[in-house]
Coordinates of C-alpha atoms in Angstrom, one line a residue:
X1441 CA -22.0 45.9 23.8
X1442 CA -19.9 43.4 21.7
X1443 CA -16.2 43.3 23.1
X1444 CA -14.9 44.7 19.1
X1445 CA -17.1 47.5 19.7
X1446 CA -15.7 48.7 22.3
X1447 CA -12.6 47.6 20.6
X1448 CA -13.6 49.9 17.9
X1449 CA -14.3 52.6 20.4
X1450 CA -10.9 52.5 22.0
X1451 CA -8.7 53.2 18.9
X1452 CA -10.9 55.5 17.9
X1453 CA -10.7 57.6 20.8
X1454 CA -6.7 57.0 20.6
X1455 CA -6.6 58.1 17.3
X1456 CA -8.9 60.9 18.4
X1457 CA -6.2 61.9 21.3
X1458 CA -3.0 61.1 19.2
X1459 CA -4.9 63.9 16.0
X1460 CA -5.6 66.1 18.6
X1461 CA -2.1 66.9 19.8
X1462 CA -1.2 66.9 16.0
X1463 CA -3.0 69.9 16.1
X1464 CA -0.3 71.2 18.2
X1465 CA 2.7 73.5 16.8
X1466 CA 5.4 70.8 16.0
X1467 CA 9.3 70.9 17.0
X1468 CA 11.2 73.8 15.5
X1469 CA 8.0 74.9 13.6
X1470 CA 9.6 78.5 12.2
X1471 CA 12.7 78.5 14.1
X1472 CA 15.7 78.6 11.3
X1473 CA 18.8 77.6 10.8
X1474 CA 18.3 73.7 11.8
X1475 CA 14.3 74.2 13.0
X1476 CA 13.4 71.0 14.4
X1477 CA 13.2 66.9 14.5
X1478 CA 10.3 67.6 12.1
X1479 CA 12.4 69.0 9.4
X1480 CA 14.7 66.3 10.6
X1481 CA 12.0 63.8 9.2
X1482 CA 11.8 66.2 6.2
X1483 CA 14.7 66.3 5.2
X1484 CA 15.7 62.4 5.4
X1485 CA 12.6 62.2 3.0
X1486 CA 14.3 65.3 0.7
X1487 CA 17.9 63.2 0.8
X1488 CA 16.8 59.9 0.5
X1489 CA 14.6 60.9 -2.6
X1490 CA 16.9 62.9 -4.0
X1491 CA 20.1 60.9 -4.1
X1492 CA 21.9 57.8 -4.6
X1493 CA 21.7 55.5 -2.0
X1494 CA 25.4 54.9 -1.5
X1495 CA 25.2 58.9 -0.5
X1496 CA 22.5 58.6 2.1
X1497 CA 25.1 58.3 4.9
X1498 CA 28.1 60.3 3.6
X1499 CA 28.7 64.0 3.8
X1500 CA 28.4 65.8 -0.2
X1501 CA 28.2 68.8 -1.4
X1502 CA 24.3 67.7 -1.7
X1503 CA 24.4 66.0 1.7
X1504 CA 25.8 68.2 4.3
X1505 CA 25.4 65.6 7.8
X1506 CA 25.7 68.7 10.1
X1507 CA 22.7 69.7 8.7
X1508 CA 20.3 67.0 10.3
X1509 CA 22.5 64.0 8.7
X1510 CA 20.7 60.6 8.2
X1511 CA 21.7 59.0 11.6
X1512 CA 19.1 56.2 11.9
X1513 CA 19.6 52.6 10.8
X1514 CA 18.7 51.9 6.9
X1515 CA 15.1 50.6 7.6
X1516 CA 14.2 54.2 8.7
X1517 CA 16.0 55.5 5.6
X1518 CA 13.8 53.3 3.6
X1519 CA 10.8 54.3 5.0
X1520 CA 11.6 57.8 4.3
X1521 CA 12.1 57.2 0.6
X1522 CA 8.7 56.0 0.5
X1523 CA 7.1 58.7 2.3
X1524 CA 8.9 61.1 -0.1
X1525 CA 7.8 58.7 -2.9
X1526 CA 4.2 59.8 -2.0
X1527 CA 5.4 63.5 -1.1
X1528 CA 6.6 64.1 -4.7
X1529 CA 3.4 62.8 -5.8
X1530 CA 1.3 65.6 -4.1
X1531 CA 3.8 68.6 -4.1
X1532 CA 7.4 67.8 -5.8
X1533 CA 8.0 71.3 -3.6
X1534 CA 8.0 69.2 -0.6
X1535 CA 11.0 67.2 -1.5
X1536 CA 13.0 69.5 -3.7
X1537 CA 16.7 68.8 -3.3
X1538 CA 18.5 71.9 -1.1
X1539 CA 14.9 74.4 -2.2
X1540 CA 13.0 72.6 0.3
X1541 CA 15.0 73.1 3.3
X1542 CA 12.7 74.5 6.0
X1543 CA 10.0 74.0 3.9
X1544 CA 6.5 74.6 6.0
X1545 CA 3.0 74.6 4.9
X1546 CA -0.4 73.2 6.3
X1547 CA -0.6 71.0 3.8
X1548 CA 2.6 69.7 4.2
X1549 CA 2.1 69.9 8.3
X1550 CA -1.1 67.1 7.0
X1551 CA 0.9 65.1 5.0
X1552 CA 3.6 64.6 7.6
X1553 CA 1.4 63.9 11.1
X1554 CA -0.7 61.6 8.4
X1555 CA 2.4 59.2 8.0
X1556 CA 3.2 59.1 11.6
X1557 CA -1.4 58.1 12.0
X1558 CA -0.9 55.9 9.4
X1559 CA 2.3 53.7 10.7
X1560 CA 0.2 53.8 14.1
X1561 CA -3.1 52.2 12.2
X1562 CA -0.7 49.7 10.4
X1563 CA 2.3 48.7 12.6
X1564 CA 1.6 50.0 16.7
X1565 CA -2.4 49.7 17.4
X1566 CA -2.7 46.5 16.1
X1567 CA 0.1 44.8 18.0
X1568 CA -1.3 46.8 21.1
X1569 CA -4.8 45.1 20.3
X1570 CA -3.6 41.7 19.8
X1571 CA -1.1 41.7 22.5
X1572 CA -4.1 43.1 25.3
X1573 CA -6.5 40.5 23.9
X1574 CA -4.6 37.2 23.9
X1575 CA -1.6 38.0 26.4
X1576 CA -3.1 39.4 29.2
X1577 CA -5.6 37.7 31.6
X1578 CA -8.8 38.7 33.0
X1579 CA -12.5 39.2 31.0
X1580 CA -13.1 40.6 28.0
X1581 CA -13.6 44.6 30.1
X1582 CA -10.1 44.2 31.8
X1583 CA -8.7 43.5 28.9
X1584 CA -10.8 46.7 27.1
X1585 CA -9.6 48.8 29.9
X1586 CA -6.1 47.6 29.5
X1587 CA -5.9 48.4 25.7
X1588 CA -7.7 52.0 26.4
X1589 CA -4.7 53.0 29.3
X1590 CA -2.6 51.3 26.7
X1591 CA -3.2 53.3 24.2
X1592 CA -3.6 56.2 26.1
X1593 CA -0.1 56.4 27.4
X1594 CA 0.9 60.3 26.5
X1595 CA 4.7 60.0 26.1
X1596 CA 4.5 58.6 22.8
X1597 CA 1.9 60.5 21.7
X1598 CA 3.3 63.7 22.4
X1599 CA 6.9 63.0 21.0
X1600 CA 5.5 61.6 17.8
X1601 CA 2.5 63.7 17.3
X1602 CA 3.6 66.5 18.9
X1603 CA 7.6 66.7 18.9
X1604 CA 7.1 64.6 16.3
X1605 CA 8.7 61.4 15.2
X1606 CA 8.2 57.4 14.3
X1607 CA 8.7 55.9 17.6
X1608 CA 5.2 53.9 16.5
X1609 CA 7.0 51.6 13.5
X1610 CA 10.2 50.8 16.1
X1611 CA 8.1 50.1 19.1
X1612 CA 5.3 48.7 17.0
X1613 CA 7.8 46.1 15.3
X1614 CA 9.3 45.3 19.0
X1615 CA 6.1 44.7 20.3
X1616 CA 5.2 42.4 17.3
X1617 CA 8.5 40.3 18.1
X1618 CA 6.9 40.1 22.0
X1619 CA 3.5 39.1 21.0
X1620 CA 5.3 36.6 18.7
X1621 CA 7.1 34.9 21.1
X1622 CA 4.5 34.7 23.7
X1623 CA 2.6 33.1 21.2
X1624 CA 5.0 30.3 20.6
X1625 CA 6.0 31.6 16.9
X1626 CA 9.7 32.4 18.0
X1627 CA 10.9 32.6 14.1
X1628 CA 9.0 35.6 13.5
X1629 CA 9.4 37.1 16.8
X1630 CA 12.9 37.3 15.7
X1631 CA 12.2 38.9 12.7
X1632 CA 10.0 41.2 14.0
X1633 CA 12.5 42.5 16.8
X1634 CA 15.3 42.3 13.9
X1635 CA 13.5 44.9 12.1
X1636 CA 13.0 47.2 14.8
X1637 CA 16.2 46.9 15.7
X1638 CA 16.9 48.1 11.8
X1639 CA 14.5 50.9 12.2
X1640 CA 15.9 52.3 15.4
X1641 CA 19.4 51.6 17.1
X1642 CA 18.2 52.2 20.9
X1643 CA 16.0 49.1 20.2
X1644 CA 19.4 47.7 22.0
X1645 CA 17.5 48.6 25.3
X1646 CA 15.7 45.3 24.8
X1647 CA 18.0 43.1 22.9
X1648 CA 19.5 41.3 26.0
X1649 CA 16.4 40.3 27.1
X1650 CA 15.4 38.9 23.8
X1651 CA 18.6 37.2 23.3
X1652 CA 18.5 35.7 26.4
X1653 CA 14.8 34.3 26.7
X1654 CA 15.2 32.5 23.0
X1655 CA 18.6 31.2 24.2
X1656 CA 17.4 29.5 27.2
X1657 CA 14.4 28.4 25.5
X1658 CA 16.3 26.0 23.3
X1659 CA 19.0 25.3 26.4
X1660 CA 15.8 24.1 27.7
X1661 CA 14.4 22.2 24.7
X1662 CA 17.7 20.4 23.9
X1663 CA 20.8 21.8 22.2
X1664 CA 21.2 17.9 20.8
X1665 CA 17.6 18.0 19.8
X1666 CA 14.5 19.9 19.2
X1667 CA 16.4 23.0 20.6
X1668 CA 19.4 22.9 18.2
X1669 CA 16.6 22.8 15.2
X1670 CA 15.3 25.9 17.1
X1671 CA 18.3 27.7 17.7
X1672 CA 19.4 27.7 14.1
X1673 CA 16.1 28.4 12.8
X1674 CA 16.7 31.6 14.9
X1675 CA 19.7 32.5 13.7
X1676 CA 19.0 31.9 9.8
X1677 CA 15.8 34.3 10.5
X1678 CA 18.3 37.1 11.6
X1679 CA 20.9 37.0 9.4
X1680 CA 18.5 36.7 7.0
X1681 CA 16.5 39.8 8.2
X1682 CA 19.7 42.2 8.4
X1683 CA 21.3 40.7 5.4
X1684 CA 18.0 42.4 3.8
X1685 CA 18.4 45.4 5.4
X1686 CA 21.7 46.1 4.8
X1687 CA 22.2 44.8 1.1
X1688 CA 22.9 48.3 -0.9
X1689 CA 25.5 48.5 1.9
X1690 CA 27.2 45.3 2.0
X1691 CA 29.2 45.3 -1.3
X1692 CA 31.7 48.3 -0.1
X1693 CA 32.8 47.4 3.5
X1694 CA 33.6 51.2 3.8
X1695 CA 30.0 51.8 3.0
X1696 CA 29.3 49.7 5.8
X1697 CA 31.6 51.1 8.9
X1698 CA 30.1 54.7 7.2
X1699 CA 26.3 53.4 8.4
X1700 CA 27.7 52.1 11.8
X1701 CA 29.9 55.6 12.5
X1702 CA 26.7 57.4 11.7
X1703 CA 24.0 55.7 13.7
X1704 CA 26.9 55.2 16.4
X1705 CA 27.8 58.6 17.1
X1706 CA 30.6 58.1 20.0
X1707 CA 31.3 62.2 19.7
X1708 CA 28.3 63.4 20.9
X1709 CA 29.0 63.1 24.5
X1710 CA 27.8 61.2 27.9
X1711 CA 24.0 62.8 27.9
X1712 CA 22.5 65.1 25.9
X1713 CA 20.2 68.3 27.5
X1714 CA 18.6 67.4 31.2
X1715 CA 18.2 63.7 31.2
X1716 CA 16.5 61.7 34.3
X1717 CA 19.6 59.1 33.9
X1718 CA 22.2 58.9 36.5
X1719 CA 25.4 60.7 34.6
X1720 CA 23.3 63.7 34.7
X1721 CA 22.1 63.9 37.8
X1722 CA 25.1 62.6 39.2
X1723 CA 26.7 65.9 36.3
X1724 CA 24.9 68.3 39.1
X1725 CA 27.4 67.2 42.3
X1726 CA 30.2 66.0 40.2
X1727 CA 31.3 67.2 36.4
X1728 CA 31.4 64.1 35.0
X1729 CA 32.6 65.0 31.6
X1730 CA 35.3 67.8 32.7
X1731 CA 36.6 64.9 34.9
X1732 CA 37.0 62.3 32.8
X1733 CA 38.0 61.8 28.8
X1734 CA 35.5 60.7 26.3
X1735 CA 36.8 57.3 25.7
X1736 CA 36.8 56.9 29.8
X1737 CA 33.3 58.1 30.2
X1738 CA 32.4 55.5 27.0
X1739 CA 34.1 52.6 29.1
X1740 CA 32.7 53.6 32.1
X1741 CA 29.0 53.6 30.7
X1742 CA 29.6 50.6 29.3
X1743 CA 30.8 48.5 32.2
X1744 CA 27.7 49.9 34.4
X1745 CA 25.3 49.4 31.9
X1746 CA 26.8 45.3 31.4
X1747 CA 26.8 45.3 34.9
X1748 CA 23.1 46.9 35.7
X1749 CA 21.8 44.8 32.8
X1750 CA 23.6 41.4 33.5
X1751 CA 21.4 39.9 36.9
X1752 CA 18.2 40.6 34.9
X1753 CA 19.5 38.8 31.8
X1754 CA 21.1 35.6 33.6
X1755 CA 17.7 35.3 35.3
X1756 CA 16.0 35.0 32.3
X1757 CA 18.2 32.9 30.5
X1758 CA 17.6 30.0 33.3
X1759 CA 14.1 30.8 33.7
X1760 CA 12.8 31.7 30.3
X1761 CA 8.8 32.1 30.6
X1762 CA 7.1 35.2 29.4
X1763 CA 6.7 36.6 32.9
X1764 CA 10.3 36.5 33.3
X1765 CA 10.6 37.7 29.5
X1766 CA 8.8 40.8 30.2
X1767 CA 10.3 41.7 33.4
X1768 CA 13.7 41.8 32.1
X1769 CA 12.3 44.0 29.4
X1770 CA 11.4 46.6 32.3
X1771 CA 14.8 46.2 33.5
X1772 CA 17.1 46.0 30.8
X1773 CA 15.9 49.2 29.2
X1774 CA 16.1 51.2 32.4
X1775 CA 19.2 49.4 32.8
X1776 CA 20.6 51.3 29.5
X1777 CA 18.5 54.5 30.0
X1778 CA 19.7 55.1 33.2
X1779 CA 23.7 54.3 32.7
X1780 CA 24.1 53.9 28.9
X1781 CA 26.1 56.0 27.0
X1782 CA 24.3 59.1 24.6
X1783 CA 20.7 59.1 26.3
X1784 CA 18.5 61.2 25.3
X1785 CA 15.5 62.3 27.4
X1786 CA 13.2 60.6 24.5
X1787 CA 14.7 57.3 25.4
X1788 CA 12.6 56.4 28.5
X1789 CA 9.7 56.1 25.7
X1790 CA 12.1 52.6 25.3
X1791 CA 11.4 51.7 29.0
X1792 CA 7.5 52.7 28.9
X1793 CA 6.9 50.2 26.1
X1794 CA 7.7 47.1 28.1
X1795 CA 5.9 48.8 31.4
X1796 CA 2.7 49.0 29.2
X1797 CA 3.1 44.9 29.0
X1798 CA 2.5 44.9 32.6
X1799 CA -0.9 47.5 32.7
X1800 CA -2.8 44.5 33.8
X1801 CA -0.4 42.9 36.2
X1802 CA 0.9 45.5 38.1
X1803 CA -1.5 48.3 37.6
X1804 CA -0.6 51.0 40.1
X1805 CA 3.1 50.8 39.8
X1806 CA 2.5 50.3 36.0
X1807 CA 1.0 53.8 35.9
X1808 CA 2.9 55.9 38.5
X1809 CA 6.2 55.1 35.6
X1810 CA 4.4 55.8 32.8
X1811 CA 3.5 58.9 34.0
X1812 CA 6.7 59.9 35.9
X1813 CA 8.1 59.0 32.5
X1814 CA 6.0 61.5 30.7
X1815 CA 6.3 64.4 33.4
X1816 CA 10.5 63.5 32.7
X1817 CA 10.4 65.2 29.5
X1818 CA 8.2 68.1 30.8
X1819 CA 11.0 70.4 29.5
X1820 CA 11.5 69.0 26.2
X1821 CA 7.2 69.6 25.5
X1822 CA 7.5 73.5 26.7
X1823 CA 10.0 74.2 24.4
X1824 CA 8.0 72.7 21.6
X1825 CA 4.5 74.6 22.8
X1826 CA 3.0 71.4 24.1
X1827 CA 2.0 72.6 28.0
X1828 CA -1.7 72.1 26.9
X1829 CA -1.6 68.7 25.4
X1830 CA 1.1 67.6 27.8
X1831 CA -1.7 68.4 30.6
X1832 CA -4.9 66.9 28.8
X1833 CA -3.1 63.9 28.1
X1834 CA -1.0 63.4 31.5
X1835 CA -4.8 64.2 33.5
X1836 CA -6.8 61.4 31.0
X1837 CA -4.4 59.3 31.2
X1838 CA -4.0 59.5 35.0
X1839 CA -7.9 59.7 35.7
X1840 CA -9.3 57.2 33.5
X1841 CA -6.4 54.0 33.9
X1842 CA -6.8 54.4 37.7
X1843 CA -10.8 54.0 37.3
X1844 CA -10.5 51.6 34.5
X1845 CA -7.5 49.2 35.9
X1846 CA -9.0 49.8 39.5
X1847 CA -5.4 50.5 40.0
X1848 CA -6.0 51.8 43.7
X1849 CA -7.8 49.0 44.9
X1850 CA -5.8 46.4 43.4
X1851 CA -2.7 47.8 45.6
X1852 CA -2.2 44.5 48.4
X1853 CA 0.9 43.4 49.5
X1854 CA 0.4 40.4 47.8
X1855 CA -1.3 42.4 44.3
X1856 CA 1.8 44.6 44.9
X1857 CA 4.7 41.9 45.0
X1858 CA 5.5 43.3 48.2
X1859 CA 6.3 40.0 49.8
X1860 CA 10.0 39.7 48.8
X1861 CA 10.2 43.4 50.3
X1862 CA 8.7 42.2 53.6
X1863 CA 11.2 39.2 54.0
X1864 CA 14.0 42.3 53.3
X1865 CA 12.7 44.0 55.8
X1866 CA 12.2 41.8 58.4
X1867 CA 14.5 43.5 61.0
X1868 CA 12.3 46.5 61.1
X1869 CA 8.3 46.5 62.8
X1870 CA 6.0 45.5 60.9
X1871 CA 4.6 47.8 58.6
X1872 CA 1.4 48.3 55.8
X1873 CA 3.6 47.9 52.8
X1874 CA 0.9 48.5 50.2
X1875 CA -0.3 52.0 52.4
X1876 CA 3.2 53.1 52.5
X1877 CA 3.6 52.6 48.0
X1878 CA -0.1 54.6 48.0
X1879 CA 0.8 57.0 50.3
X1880 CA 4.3 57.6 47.9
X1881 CA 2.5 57.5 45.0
X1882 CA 0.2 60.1 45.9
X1883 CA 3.2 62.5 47.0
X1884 CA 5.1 61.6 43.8
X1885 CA 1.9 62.7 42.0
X1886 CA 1.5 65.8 44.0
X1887 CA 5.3 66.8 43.2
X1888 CA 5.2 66.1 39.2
X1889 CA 2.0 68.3 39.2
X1890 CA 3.6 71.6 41.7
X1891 CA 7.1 70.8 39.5
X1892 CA 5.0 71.5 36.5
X1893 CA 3.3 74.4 37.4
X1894 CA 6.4 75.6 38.9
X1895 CA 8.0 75.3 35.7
X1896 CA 5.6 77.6 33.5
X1897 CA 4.6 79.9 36.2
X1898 CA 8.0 81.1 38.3
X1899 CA 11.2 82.6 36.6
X1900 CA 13.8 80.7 38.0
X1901 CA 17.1 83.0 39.6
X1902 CA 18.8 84.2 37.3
X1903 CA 22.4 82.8 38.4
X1904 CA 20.0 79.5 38.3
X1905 CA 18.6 79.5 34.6
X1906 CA 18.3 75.8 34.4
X1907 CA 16.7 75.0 38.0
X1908 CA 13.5 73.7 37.1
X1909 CA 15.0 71.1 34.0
X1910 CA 17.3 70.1 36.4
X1911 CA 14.6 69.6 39.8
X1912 CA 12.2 67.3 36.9
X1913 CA 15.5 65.8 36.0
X1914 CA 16.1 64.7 39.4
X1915 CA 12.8 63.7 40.9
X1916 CA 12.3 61.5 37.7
X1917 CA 16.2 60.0 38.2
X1918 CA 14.8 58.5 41.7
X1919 CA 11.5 57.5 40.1
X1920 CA 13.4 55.4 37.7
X1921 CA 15.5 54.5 40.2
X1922 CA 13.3 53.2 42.6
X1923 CA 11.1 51.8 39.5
X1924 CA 14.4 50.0 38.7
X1925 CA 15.0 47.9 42.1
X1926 CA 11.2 47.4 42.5
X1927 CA 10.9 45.2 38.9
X1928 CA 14.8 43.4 39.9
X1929 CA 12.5 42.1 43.3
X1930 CA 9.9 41.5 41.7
X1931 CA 11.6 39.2 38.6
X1932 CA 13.7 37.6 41.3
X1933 CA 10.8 36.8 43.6
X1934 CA 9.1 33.9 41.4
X1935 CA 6.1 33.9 39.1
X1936 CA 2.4 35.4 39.6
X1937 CA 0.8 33.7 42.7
X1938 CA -2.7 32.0 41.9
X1939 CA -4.1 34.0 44.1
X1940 CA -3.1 37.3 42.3
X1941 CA -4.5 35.8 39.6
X1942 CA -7.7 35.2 40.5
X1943 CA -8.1 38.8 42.1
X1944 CA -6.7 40.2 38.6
X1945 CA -10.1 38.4 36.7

């Protein structure tokens, strides 16, 4: 069969996984006063139709910002006005200043899961197709195989789809700025990411990185020569692309700071709900926020997060090649999710995106996070009504990138990147590295799934009403943990052997 047939095949059976978990109830579906992050969407589209935008970000009398206030950069306010450009179109009801609040209806249930399908067809599948067919190695199957898993991956299906939200145009537009630069076309590449950082604010999780691999790129070139001519090419491209983002904002300064208070929100606290980061799991031994003020647990987050993030970065900044690039990805984005400041458990969707990039290098270790990272918001997809899709997806996932990627065969010290580990570990006997990570891997698999059922089938104690949130919580916190040392050995242990290679194709 021709390899864009079974292109074809592959994003149609995503699409026919991401519609089917749009069948799903949706988050807050008939649950007033403040109902969900879908009437979050909703209403964006009802304010930023309705008034002027030099209100969008200010609390009115038509604008009240406690009641789901525009809190997202203005590239997601943008793309709101459109959707509720076309929303008026069909049903003016939809939109209807202060009437529509709450609104529900099928219809309007199609409309909304049809924008999130159609900035997936437009902006996230076909980075994902590009990016699997000229970025990764291997024949024309692995590469097949490697888009399917790809696309597979259920944590952003089930928050968009399901919880609902756009996390396809911000991680689409990031992943566009990767493929850019690993094709060479470092201009756009800046654009791209620009933009997604104007869509979505947590597109900070990967900033450093690619700050740091077009820095070192023209320290490399020259900065007296072909680099210089680079480096400001970069930066007009940037300023450019936020100048153009931000322009009904920029002739009021006050307008301005209002936009940064808003998608900055310092107030709301170290962590929200039961996140798999280390303030909350560190919240369950020591109270955290009782001890310490807000401003001392912002500093605090902060200096770990610089800290955690900084080895990574310096790496890539003397060593900038696309292997290095997409490591630091991995670990500058669990860097923030695990010690940055106002994490929510959505945000490890910000660290899955760059682990996807390595599906064909590091199979195994590529799906045990992905799905750890799924089984971490386990708590979040009961409350919305999503057990049955969160299983489907979780098992297909599992089943098929495991038979697909070979993931359990391709598992060798060397396939692994275990050698760096051996050399650590040199005092102690010698011992099967790669058994020990498959041996883990099927334990760590064998927890998620008794967690899980624990979770819908046993009532917790009553003087314990939040054991089961806080037991995923944990178990995914080590996950991410361990995830997080593995990738810093790994970027710090030199690039792909030949030999890997070879065994990868």
């Amino acid at each position: 069969m021709p390899t864009w047939s079974l292109v074809s095949i592959c994003v149609l059976l995503g699409l026919a996984a991401r519609w089917g978990v749009s069948l799903n109830p949706y988050s807050g579906a008939g649950k007033p006063p403040m109902f969900g992050d879908y009437e979050a969407q909703r209403h964006w589209q009802e304010v930023t139709h309705n008034l002027p935008v030099q209100e969008w970000y200010f609390n009115t009398t038509d604008n009240d910002l406690n009641y789901w206030g525009l809190d997202y950069p203005p590239l997601t306010a943008y793309h709101s006005w459109i959707c509720a450009y076309i929303a008026k179109m069909i049903n003016p009801e939809w939109v209807e200043l202060h009437k529509s609040r709450g609104y529900e209806s099928p219809a309007h249930k199609l409309f909304m899961r049809a924008t999130v399908l159609v900035a997936d067809l437009l902006i996230y599948i076909p980075a994902v197709v590009l990016y699997c067919f000229y970025l990764t190695d291997g024949s024309s199957k692995k590469k097949v195989s490697t888009l399917f898993c790809f696309l597979l991956y259920p944590g952003l299906i089930l928050i968009d789809y399901g919880h609902f939200q756009y996390n396809v145009v911000s991680q689409g537009l990031a992943l566009w700025g990767v493929l850019a630069l690993g094709l060479g076309w470092d201009a756009f590449g800046s654009m791209a990411f620009s933009l997604a950082l104007n869509y979505k604010q947590m597109e900070l999780y990967h900033a450093l990185p690619f700050f740091c691999y077009l820095l070192g790129k023209c320290v490399k070139l020259g900065l007296m020569g072909r680099g210089l001519m680079l480096l400001v090419r970069i930066a007009v491209t940037v300023l450019v692309s936020f100048a153009l983002c931000w322009l009904p904002f920029l002739s009021d300064p006050g307008q301005a700071l209002q936009v940064a208070r808003r998608i900055f929100p310092v107030a709301r606290g170290l962590f929200e709900d039961k996140v798999a980061n280390t303030w909350c799991s560190l919240n369950t031994l020591i109270k955290i926020r009782s001890i310490l003020s807000t401003d001392s647990q912002l500093y605090l987050s902060f200096a770990c997060t610089v800290l955690a993030a900084l080895p990574s970065s310096i790496r890539l900044l003397t060593k900038p090649t696309f292997w290095q690039f997409k490591l630091a990805l991995v670990n500058s984005s669990l860097a923030f999710f695990l010690f940055s400041y106002q994490v929510h458990e959505k945000s490890i969707l910000l660290a899955a995106l760059p682990v996807c990039l390595l599906l064909n290098d590091l199979p195994l270790v590529a799906i045990w996070f992905l799905q750890a990272s799924t089984f971490s918001m386990l708590p979040l997809f009961l409350k919305d009504g999503l057990l049955v899709p969160y299983v489907s997806t979780s098992l297909a996932f599992l089943f098929y990138s495991i038979y697909l990627l070979s993931a359990l065969e391709r598992c060798s010290e060397d396939e692994l990147r275990l050698g760096a580990y051996r050399r650590l570990l040199c005092f102690l006997p010698k011992m099967d590295l790669a058994c020990i990570v498959r041996w883990k891997f099927y334990i760590c698999v064998a927890a998620m799934v008794g967690l899980s059922v624990a979770s819908v089938a046993v009532t917790p104690p009553p003087h314990l009403p939040d054991l089961f949130p806080v037991l995923v919580s944990t178990l995914a916190f080590l996950h991410f943990l361990g995830t997080f040392v593995y990738f810093h050995v790994v970027q710090f242990s030199g690039p792909p052997t030949r030999k890997s290679q070879k065994k990868m194709s």
